[in-house]
Coordinates of C-alpha atoms in Angstrom, one line a residue:
D1 CA 90.1 104.0 104.3
S2 CA 90.5 105.3 107.8
N3 CA 93.2 107.8 106.8
G4 CA 91.0 109.4 104.2
K5 CA 88.1 109.6 106.7
K6 CA 90.2 111.7 109.0
L7 CA 91.1 114.2 106.2
L8 CA 87.7 114.7 104.6
L9 CA 84.5 116.3 105.9
K10 CA 81.9 113.8 106.8
S11 CA 79.5 115.2 104.2
A12 CA 82.1 114.4 101.5
L13 CA 82.0 110.7 102.4
S14 CA 78.2 110.5 102.3
Q15 CA 76.7 108.3 99.7
N16 CA 73.2 107.1 99.0
V17 CA 73.0 103.4 99.6
C18 CA 70.2 100.8 99.6
T19 CA 70.2 97.7 101.8
Y20 CA 67.7 95.1 102.9
K21 CA 65.0 96.0 105.4
E22 CA 63.2 92.7 105.8
M23 CA 64.7 89.3 104.8
F24 CA 64.4 85.6 105.3
Y25 CA 66.9 82.7 104.9
Q26 CA 66.8 80.3 102.0
T27 CA 68.5 77.0 102.3
A28 CA 70.1 75.1 99.4
L29 CA 71.3 71.5 99.3
I30 CA 74.9 71.4 98.0
P31 CA 75.3 68.3 95.8
G32 CA 78.4 66.1 96.0
C33 CA 79.3 66.8 99.7
P34 CA 80.9 63.9 101.7
H35 CA 78.5 62.0 103.9
H36 CA 80.1 63.2 107.2
T37 CA 79.4 66.9 106.4
I38 CA 76.2 68.9 106.5
P39 CA 75.4 69.6 102.8
Y40 CA 73.2 72.7 103.3
Y41 CA 74.0 76.3 102.8
S42 CA 71.7 79.1 104.1
Y43 CA 71.8 82.6 102.7
P44 CA 69.7 85.8 103.2
V45 CA 67.1 86.8 100.7
A46 CA 65.8 90.4 100.8
I47 CA 62.1 90.9 100.5
S48 CA 62.1 94.7 101.0
C49 CA 64.8 97.4 101.0
K50 CA 65.5 100.8 102.5
C51 CA 67.7 103.6 101.1
G52 CA 69.5 106.5 102.8
K53 CA 72.9 107.9 103.5
C54 CA 75.8 105.5 104.3
N55 CA 76.9 106.0 107.9
T56 CA 80.7 105.9 107.8
D57 CA 80.8 105.5 111.6
Y58 CA 79.9 101.8 111.3
S59 CA 79.9 101.0 107.5
D60 CA 82.6 100.8 104.8
C61 CA 81.0 103.1 102.2
V62 CA 83.6 102.6 99.5
H63 CA 82.3 101.2 96.2
E64 CA 84.8 98.8 94.7
K65 CA 84.6 96.8 91.5
V66 CA 84.6 93.2 92.6
R67 CA 85.3 90.2 90.4
T68 CA 82.8 87.5 91.3
N69 CA 83.1 83.8 90.7
Y70 CA 79.9 81.9 90.3
C71 CA 79.1 78.2 91.0
T72 CA 78.1 76.3 87.8
K73 CA 76.5 73.3 89.5
P74 CA 72.7 73.7 89.9
Q75 CA 71.4 73.9 93.5
K76 CA 68.3 72.2 94.9
L77 CA 66.2 74.4 97.1
C78 CA 65.0 73.0 100.4
N79 CA 62.1 74.0 102.5
M80 CA 63.3 73.7 106.1

């Protein structure tokens, strides 16, 4: 929250975070798509990580509990 950032010292906002360092893209075929669409979805897969302080100058460092919905249909992985 940008208002909170202005009131607190930068050290109070520092958190340790981990994120990907190296990654590649995996592509999945999405079943049941209409023929006139491209039925592929690509997403990043982390193969290594790095950890350090979250930089509030360019990152949102707030941890929020997120409710996630998952797909129930199996995906076919493609080598592209």
